[in-house]
Every structure is written in structure tokens, then in C-alpha cells.
CSV table of C-alpha atoms in Angstrom, one decimal:
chain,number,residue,atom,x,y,z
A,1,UNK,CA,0.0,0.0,0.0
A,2,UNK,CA,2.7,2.4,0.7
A,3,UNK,CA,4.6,1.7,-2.6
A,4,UNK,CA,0.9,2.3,-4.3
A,5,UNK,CA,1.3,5.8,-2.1
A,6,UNK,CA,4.7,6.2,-3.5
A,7,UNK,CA,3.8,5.9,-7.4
A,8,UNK,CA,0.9,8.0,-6.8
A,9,UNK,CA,2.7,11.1,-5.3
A,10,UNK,CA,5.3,10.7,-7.9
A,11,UNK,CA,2.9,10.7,-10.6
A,12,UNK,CA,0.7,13.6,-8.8
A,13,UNK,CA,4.7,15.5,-8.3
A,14,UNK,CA,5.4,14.8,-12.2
A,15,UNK,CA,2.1,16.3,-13.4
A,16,UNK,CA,2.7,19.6,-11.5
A,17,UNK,CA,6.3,19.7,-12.6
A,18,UNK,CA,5.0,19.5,-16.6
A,19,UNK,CA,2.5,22.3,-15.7
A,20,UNK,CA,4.8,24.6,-13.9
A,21,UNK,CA,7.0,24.0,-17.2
A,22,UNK,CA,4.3,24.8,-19.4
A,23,UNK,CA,3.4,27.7,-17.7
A,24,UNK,CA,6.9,29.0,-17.8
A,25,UNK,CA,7.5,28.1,-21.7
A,26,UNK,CA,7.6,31.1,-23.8
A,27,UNK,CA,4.9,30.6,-26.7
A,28,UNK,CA,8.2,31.8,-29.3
A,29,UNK,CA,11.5,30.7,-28.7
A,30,UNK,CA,15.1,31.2,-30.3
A,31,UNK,CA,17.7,29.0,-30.7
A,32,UNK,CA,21.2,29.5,-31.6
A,33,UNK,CA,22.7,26.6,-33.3
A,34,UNK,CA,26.8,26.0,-32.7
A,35,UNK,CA,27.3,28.0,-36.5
A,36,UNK,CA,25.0,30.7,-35.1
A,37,UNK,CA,26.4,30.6,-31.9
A,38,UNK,CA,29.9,31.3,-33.2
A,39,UNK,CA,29.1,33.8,-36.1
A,40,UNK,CA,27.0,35.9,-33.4
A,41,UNK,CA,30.2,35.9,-31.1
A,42,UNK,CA,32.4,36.4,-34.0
A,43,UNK,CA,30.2,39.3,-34.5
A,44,UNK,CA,29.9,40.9,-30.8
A,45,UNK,CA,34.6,40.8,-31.0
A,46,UNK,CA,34.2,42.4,-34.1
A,47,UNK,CA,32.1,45.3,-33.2
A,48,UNK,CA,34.5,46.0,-29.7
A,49,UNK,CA,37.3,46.0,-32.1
A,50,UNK,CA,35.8,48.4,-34.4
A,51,UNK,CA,34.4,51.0,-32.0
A,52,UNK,CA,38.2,50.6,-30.6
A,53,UNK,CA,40.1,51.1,-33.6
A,54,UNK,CA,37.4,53.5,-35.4
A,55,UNK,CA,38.0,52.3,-38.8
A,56,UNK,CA,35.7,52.7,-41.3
A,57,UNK,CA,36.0,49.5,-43.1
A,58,UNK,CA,35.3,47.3,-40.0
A,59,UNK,CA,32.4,49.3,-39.3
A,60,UNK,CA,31.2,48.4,-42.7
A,61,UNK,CA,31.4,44.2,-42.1
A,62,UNK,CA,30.1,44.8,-39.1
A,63,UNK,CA,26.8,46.0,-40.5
A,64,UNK,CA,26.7,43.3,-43.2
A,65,UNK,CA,27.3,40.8,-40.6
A,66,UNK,CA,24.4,43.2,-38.0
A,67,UNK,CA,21.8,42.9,-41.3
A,68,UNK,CA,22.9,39.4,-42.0
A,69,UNK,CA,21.6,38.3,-38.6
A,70,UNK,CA,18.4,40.3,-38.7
A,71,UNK,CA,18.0,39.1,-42.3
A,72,UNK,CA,17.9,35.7,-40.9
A,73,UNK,CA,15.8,36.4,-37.7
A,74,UNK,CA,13.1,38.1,-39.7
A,75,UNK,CA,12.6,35.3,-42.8
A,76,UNK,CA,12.9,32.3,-39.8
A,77,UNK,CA,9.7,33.7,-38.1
A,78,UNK,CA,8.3,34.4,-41.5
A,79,UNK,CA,8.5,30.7,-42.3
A,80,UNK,CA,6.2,29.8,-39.1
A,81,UNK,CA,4.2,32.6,-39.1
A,82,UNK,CA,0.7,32.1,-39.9
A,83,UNK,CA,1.0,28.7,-40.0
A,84,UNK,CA,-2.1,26.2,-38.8
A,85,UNK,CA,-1.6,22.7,-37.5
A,86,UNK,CA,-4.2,19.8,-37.5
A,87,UNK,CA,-3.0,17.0,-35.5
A,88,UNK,CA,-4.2,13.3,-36.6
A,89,UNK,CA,-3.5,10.9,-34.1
A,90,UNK,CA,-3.4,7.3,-35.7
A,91,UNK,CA,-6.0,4.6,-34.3
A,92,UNK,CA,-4.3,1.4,-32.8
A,93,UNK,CA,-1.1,3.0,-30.9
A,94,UNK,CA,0.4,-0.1,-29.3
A,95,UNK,CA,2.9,0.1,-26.5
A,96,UNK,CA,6.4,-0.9,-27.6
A,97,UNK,CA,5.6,-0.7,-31.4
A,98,UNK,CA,6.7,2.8,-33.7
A,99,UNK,CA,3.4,4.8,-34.8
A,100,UNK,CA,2.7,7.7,-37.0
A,101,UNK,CA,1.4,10.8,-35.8
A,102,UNK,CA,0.1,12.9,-39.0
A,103,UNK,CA,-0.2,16.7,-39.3
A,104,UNK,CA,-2.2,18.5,-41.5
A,105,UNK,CA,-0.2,22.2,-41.9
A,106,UNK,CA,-1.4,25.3,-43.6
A,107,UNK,CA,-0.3,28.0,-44.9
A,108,UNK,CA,-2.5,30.9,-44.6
A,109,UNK,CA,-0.1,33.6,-45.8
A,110,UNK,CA,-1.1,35.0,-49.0
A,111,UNK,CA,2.6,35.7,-50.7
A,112,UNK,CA,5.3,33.6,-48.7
A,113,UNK,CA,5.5,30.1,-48.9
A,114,UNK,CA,7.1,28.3,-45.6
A,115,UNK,CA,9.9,26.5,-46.0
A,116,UNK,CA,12.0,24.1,-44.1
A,117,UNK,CA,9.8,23.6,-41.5
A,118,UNK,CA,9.3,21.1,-38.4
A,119,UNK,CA,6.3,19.8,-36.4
A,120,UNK,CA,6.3,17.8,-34.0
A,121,UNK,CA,4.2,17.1,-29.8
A,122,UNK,CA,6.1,19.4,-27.7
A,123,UNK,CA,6.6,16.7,-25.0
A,124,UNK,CA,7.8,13.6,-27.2
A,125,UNK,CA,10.7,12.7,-29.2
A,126,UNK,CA,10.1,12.5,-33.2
A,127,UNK,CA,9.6,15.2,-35.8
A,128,UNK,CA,8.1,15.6,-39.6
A,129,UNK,CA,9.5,17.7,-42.1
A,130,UNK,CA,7.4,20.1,-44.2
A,131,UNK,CA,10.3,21.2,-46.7
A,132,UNK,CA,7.6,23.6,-48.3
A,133,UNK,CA,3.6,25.1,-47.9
A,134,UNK,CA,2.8,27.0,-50.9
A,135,UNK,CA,0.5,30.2,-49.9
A,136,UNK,CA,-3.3,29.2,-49.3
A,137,UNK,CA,-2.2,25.1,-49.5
A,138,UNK,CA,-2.0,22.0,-47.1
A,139,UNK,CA,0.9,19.7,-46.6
A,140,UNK,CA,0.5,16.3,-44.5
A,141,UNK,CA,3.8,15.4,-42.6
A,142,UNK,CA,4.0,12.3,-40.3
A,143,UNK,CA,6.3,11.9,-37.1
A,144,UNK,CA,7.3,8.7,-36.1
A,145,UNK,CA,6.9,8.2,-31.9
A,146,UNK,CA,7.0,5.3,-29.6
A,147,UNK,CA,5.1,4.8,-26.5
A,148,UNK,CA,6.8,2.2,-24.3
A,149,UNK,CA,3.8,1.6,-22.2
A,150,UNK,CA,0.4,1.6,-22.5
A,151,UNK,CA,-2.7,4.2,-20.9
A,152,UNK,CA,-4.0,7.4,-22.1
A,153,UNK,CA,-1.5,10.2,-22.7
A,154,UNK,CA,-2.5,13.9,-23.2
A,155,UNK,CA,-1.4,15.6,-26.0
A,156,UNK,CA,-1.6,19.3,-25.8
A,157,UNK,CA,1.1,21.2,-27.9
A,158,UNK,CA,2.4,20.8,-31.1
A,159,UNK,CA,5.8,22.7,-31.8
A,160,UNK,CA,6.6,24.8,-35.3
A,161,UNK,CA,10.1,25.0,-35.8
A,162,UNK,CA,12.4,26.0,-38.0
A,163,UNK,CA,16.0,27.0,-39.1
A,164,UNK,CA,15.2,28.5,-42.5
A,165,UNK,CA,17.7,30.1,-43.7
A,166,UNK,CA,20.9,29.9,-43.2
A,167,UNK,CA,20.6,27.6,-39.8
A,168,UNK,CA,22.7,30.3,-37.4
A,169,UNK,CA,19.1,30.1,-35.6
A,170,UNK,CA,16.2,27.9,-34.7
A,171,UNK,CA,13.3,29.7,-34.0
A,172,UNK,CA,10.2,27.4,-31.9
A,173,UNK,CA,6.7,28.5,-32.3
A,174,UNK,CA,3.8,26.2,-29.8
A,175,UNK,CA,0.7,25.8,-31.1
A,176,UNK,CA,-1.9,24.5,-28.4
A,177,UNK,CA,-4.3,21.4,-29.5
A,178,UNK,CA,-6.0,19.5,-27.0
A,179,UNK,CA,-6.0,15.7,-27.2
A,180,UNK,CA,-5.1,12.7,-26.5
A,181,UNK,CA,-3.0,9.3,-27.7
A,182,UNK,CA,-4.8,6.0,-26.4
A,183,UNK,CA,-2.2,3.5,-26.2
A,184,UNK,CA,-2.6,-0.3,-26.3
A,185,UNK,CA,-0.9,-2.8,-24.5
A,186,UNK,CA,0.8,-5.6,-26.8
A,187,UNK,CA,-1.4,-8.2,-27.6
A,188,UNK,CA,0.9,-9.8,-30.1
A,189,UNK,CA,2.5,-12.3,-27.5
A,190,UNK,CA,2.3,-15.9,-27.8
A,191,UNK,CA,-0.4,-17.6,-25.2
A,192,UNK,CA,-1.5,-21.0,-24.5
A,193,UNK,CA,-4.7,-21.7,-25.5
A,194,UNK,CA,-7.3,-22.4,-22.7
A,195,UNK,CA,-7.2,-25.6,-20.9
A,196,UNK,CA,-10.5,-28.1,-20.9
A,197,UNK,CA,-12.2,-26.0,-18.3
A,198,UNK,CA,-11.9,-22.8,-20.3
A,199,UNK,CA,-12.8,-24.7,-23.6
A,200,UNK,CA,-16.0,-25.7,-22.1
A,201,UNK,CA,-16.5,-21.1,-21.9
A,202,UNK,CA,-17.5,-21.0,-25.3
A,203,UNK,CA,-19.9,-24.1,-24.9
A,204,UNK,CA,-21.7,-23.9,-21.5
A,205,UNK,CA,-23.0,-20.2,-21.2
A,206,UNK,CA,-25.9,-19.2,-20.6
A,207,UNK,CA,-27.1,-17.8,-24.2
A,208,UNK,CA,-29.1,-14.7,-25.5
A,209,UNK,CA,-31.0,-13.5,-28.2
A,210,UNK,CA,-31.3,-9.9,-30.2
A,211,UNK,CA,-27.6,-9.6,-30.0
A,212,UNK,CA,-26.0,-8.6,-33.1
A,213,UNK,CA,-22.9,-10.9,-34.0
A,214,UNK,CA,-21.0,-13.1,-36.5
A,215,UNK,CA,-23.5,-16.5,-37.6
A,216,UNK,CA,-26.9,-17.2,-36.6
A,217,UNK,CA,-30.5,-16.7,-37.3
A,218,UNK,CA,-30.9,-14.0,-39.7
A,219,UNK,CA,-31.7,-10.6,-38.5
A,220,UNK,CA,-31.7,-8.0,-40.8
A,221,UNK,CA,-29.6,-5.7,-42.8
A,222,UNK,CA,-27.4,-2.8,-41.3
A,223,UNK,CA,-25.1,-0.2,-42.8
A,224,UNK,CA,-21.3,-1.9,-42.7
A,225,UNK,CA,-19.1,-1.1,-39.6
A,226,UNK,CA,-15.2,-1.3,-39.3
A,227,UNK,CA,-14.6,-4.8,-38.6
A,228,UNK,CA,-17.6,-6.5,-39.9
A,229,UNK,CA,-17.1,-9.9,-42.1
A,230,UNK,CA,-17.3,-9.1,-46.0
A,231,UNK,CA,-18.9,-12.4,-46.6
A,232,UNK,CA,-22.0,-10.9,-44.8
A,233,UNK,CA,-22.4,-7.8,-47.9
A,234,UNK,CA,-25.2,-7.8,-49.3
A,235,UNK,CA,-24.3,-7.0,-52.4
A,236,UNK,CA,-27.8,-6.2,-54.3
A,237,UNK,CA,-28.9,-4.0,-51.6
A,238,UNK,CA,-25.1,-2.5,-51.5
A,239,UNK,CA,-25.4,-1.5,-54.7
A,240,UNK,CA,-28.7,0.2,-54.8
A,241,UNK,CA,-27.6,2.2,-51.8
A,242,UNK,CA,-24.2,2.7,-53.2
A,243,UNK,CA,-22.9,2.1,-49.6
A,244,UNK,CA,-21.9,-1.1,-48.2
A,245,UNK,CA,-24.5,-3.1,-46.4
A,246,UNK,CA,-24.8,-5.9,-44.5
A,247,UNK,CA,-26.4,-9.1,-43.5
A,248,UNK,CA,-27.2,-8.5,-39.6
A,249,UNK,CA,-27.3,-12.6,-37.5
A,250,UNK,CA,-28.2,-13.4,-33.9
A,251,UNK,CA,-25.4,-14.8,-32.1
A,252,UNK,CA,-25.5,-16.7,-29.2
A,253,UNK,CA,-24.0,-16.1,-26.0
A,254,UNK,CA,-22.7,-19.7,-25.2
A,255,UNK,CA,-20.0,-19.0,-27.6
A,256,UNK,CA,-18.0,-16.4,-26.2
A,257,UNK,CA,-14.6,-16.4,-24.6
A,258,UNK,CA,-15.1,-14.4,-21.4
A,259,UNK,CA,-11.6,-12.6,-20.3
A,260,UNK,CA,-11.6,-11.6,-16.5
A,261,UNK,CA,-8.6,-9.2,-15.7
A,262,UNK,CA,-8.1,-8.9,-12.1
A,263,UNK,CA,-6.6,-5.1,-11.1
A,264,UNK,CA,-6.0,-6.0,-7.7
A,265,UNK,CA,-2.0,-5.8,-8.2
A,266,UNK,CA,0.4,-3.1,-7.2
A,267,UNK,CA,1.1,-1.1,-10.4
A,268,UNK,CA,4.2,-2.4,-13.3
A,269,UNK,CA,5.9,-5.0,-13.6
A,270,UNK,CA,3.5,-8.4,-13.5
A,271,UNK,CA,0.5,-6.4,-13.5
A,272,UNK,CA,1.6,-5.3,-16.7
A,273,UNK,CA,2.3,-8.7,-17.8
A,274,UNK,CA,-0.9,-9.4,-16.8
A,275,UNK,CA,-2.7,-6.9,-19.2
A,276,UNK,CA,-0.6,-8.2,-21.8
A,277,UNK,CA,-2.1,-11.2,-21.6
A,278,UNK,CA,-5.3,-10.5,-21.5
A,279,UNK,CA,-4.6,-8.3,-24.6
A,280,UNK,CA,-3.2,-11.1,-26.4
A,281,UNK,CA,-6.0,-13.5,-25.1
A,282,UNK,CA,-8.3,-11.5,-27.0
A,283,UNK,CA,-6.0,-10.8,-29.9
A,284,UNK,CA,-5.8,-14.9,-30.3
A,285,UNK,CA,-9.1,-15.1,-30.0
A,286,UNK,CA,-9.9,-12.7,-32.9
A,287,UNK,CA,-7.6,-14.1,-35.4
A,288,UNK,CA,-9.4,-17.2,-34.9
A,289,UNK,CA,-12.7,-15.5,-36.0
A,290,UNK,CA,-13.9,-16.6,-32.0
A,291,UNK,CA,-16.6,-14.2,-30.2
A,292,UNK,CA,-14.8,-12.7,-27.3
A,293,UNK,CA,-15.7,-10.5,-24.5
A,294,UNK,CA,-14.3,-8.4,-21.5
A,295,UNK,CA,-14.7,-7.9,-18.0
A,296,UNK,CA,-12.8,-6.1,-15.4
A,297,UNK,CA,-13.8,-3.7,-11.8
A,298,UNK,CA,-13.7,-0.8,-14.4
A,299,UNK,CA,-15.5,-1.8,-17.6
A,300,UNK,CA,-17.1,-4.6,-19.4
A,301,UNK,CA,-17.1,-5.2,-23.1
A,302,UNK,CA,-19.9,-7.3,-24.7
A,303,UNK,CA,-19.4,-10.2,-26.7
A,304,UNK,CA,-18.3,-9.9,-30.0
A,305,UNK,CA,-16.3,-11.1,-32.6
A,306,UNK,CA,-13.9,-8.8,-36.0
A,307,UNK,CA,-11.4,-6.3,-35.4
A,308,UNK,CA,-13.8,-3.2,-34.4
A,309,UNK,CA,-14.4,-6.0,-30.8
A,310,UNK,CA,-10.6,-6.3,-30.7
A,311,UNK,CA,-10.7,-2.2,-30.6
A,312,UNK,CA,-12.9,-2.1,-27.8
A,313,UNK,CA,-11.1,-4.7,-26.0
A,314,UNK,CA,-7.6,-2.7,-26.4
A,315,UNK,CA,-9.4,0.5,-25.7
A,316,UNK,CA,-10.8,-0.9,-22.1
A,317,UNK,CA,-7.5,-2.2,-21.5
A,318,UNK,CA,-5.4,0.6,-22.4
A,319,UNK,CA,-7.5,2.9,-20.0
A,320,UNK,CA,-7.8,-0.4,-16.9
A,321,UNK,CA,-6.6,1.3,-13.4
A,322,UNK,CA,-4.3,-1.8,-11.3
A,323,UNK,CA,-4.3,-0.6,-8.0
A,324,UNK,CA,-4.1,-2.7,-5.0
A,325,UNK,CA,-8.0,-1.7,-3.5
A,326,UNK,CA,-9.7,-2.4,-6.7
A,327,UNK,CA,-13.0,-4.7,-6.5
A,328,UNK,CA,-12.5,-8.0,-7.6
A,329,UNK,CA,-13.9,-8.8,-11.2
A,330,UNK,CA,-17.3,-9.2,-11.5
A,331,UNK,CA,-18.3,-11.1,-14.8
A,332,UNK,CA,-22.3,-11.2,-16.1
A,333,UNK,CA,-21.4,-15.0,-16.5
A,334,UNK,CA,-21.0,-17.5,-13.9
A,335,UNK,CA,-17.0,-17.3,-12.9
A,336,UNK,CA,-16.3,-21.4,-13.8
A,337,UNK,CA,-17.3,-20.2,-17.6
A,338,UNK,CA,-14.3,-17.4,-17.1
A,339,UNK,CA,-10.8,-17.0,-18.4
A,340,UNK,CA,-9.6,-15.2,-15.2
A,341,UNK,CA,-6.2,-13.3,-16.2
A,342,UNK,CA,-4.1,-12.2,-12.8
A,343,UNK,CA,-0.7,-10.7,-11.6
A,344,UNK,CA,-1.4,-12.7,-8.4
A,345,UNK,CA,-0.3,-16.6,-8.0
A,346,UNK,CA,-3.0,-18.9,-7.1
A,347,UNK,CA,-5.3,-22.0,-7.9
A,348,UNK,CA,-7.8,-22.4,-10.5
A,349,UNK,CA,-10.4,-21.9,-7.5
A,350,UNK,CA,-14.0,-21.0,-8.8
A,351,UNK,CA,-12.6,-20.2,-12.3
A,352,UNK,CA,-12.7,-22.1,-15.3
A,353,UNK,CA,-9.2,-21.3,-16.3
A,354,UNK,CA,-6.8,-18.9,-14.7
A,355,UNK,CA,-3.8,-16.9,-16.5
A,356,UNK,CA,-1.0,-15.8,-13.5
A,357,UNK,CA,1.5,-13.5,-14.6
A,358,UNK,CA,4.1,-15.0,-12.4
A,359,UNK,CA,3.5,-18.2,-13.7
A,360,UNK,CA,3.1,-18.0,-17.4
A,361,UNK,CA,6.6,-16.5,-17.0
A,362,UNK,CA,5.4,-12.7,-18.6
């Protein structure tokens, strides 16, 4: 419990830290690079010597060099000036795994283009290059990050930057877009399918009717849904509509794999592990064109079967809360027709199968 304390206060300390150096950030920033650095000194020894010596011809390369770096100064803010960002955050981050965040930029100025240009999230590693924006257009640009665990991650400012154009400076320009990066955990690992017990999950439950799923009775039809089986188009009706439709069965219940995570664990390390498996529990399970479901203390996700039920699977997972006083799991099935996926070590007890961390060696 005091260790739960511990990660809590850290977290707590870490969130004030970020918004005490936000609040502090200047909206515009400028950066000397080591050439700038050294041709800006260069320049500073070059006008003592010349208001030393008085002569006329230093005074002269002084004020190249004096309108050389204002030259630079004013063209670097011109590149980032009136510049719009739309951030597009791809769907299925997974922890662990590189990802693509795309920007949509714009370039409002009516004469300029912007050149030589970088965007990128203000608190994370990775940048895209825009090497031009023509006046009135729209350039995509994609930045490459990598989340090494898995939750919900703010984003909130996209940096413009720029050392157009002759790189003595870098000048920074935030732009303030709320929103956020759902991460996944993995669900890519290899796990043992479920002994006898859990086999008899997807034959024994208790089953339902007016439940939308994969093969069954015949329902209806329904406009088509990321994830849904192509076989099921109905192609006539598809084509009349000039949308995809599609073939809507009842499914029953009985057939479902039922993954139970437990979030009574102290937060990292096996309880982790432990997501991780029910991730790749459910990731198995889709592949093999199985209904699956989800339930934890925090969420429950109905049966279902295609990658849009994988989604919502990863989604609950990504945004489960282990913490050492969380209620146990409480499934809408009787617990011996449960997978029950733990970071604690224990018997098979009341469930039909049981996934420990500790022991599947995760």
C-alpha cells in the first residue's frame, strides 16, 4: 500500500512539474545553433574592435554581418508565421511498437511560402519535415513516436520550428491542441490456449438472443461497420444504396470467450504482464474468428467477434486502473465459464481457467 502511495505522489509531483514548465515556456522561442552561436560571437569581437580602432571598413562588415543576422531572424519567423496545424493521431497505438502521428499544416499567408519547417508534440521525441507550404495550401507530414507503455496520454502542444535560412538560428513557435493518444498494451505475444475447463467457456453459457454478432438466425440488414465480415455484404442492396450493407445474425452467447482481468496488483511490472495477456487473449481469440468478451472492476465489453471488438477490447485495456484496492472482477457469467487473467499466484479456485503473470513466466 505504501509503494501504491509512493507511485501516486510521484505521478501527482510529475504532473505539476509538466504544468509549472508549461506555464513558464515562452509561446516563441530562439535558438542558436553552434554556426549561429559562433558567427553571433564572431560578431559581438568584431564590433569591440571596431568602436576601438574606429575604422571605417570594419564598421562596414560589421553591419553586413548586424543585417545578415536580422535578415535571418526576420525570414525564420516568417517561415512559421501564420502557420495552422491539425493534429491526426493514428487509431491502434500499441505500446512498444513505432506509430505515426500525422499533421495536416497550412499555410494561410497569401505571398510567402514556408519553408523548411518542423512539427512535431512538444513533450515527445520525433519530428516531420514540411520542406515547403505553398500560400493558401496544405501539406501532410507524419512523425514517427514510440510509446513504451500503454494508458492514455494527453497531447496538448504541437511545436513549429524551423532553421530556415541559413541555420545560425532555430526559431520554436507552440501551437496549443488538446487531445489525447490512447495507447494499447501488446497483444501480439504468444499464449496458450485455454485448458479443458476454459474450452467448455465457449460451450456452457448461458445464451441470448437480439444480440447482433457473427453466424446465426438471420436478423436484418445494417449499414457496414469497421470490422464486420465481408462475406455478410449484401451486395444487391449494397449496390442500390451505393454504400456497403450488411447481413445482420443473432449470435449466441454460449460461444463467447469471457476474459476476467483482475486489477487487484500493485502497479508495473507483472500487473503489466498481466494486461498483456489478456490483450493477447483476445488478440488470439480474434484471429481465430472466436466471439470474445471483456470484464474487469472498471468496464465490461460485450461479446463480440472482428477487429472493431478487438478495438474495444484494447481500448478498455489501455485505460484499466491496477491498483491494489480495486473490486475484484465481476463477470455477467458464472465465474467457472471465465478465463480469469491475474498478476497474483493462485489455484484455479472458482474459475474455469486462470492466466497468473508469475507463472506463465510474462
Amino acid at each position: 500500500m505504501e509503494s501504491l502511495t509512493s507511485a501516486s505522489s510521484r505521478q501527482r509531483f510529475s504532473r505539476q512539474a509538466e504544468s509549472i514548465r508549461r506555464w513558464f515556456r515562452p509561446p516563441r522561442r530562439l535558438r542558436f545553433s553552434r554556426a549561429g552561436g559562433v558567427f553571433t560571437c564572431g560578431t559581438l569581437l568584431l564590433g569591440f574592435a571596431a568602436v576601438g580602432t574606429g575604422n571605417n571598413l570594419l564598421y562596414l562588415v560589421l553591419g553586413a554581418m548586424l543585417g545578415f543576422i536580422t535578415l535571418s531572424g526576420w525570414l525564420s519567423e516568417q517561415m512559421i508565421r501564420r502557420v495552422e496545424v491539425r493534429r491526426r493521431p493514428p487509431r491502434g497505438l500499441t505500446a512498444g511498437h513505432p506509430a505515426r502521428i500525422a499533421y495536416e499544416v497550412r499555410n494561410d499567408k497569401r505571398r510567402l511560402p514556408s519553408l523548411a519547417v518542423e512539427v512535431g508534440e512538444a513533450a515527445l521525441p520525433g519530428r516531420a519535415w514540411v520542406p515547403s507550404v505553398e500560400p493558401g495550401a496544405t501539406a501532410v507530414a507524419r512523425a514517427e513516436v514510440v510509446f513504451t507503455t500503454r494508458g492514455v496520454f494527453p497531447l496538448e502542444t504541437v511545436t513549429l520550428a524551423t532553421s530556415f535560412p541559413f541555420g545560425l538560428f532555430r526559431k520554436e513557435r507552440d501551437v496549443e491542441i488538446p487531445g489525447e493518444a490512447v495507447v494499447w498494451p501488446r497483444h501480439d505475444l504468444p499464449v496458450r490456449e485455454p485448458r479443458p475447463a476454459g474450452e467448455r467457456v465457449r460451450r456452457a453459457g448461458e445464451s441470448f438472443a437480439g444480440a447482433a454478432g457473427a453466424r446465426g438466425e438471420y436478423r436484418g440488414l445494417r449499414p457496414y461497420r469497421a470490422g464486420d465480415d465481408p462475406r455478410d455484404v449484401h451486395w444487391r442492396t449494397t449496390a442500390r444504396r451505393g454504400e456497403p450493407v450488411i447481413r445482420e445474425y443473432e449470435r449466441d452467447r454460449s460461444r463467447a470467450l469471457w476474459i476476467c482481468l483482475d486489477l487487484r496488483a500493485e502497479p508495473g511490472g507483472l500487473a503489466e504482464s498481466a494486461v498483456e495477456i489478456a490483450a493477447s487473449l483476445a488478440g488470439a481469440a480474434s484471429r481465430r474468428g472466436e466471439p470474445f468478451a471483456l470484464a474487469t472492476a472498471d468496464a465490461r465489453v460485450s461479446p463480440g467477434t472482428g477487429a472493431a471488438q478487438l478495438e474495444r477490447v484494447l481500448d478498455a485495456l489501455a485505460r484499466a486502473r491496477i491498483r491494489a484496492d480495486a473490486p475484484a472482477p465481476n463477470p455477467p457469467v458464472p465465474a467457472g465459464e471465465c478465463v480469469l487473467v491475474t498478476a497474483r499466484a493462485g489455484g484455479r479456485g472458482r474459475w474455469g481457467d486462470v492466466y497468473a503473470a508469475e507463472r506463465e513466466g510474462r
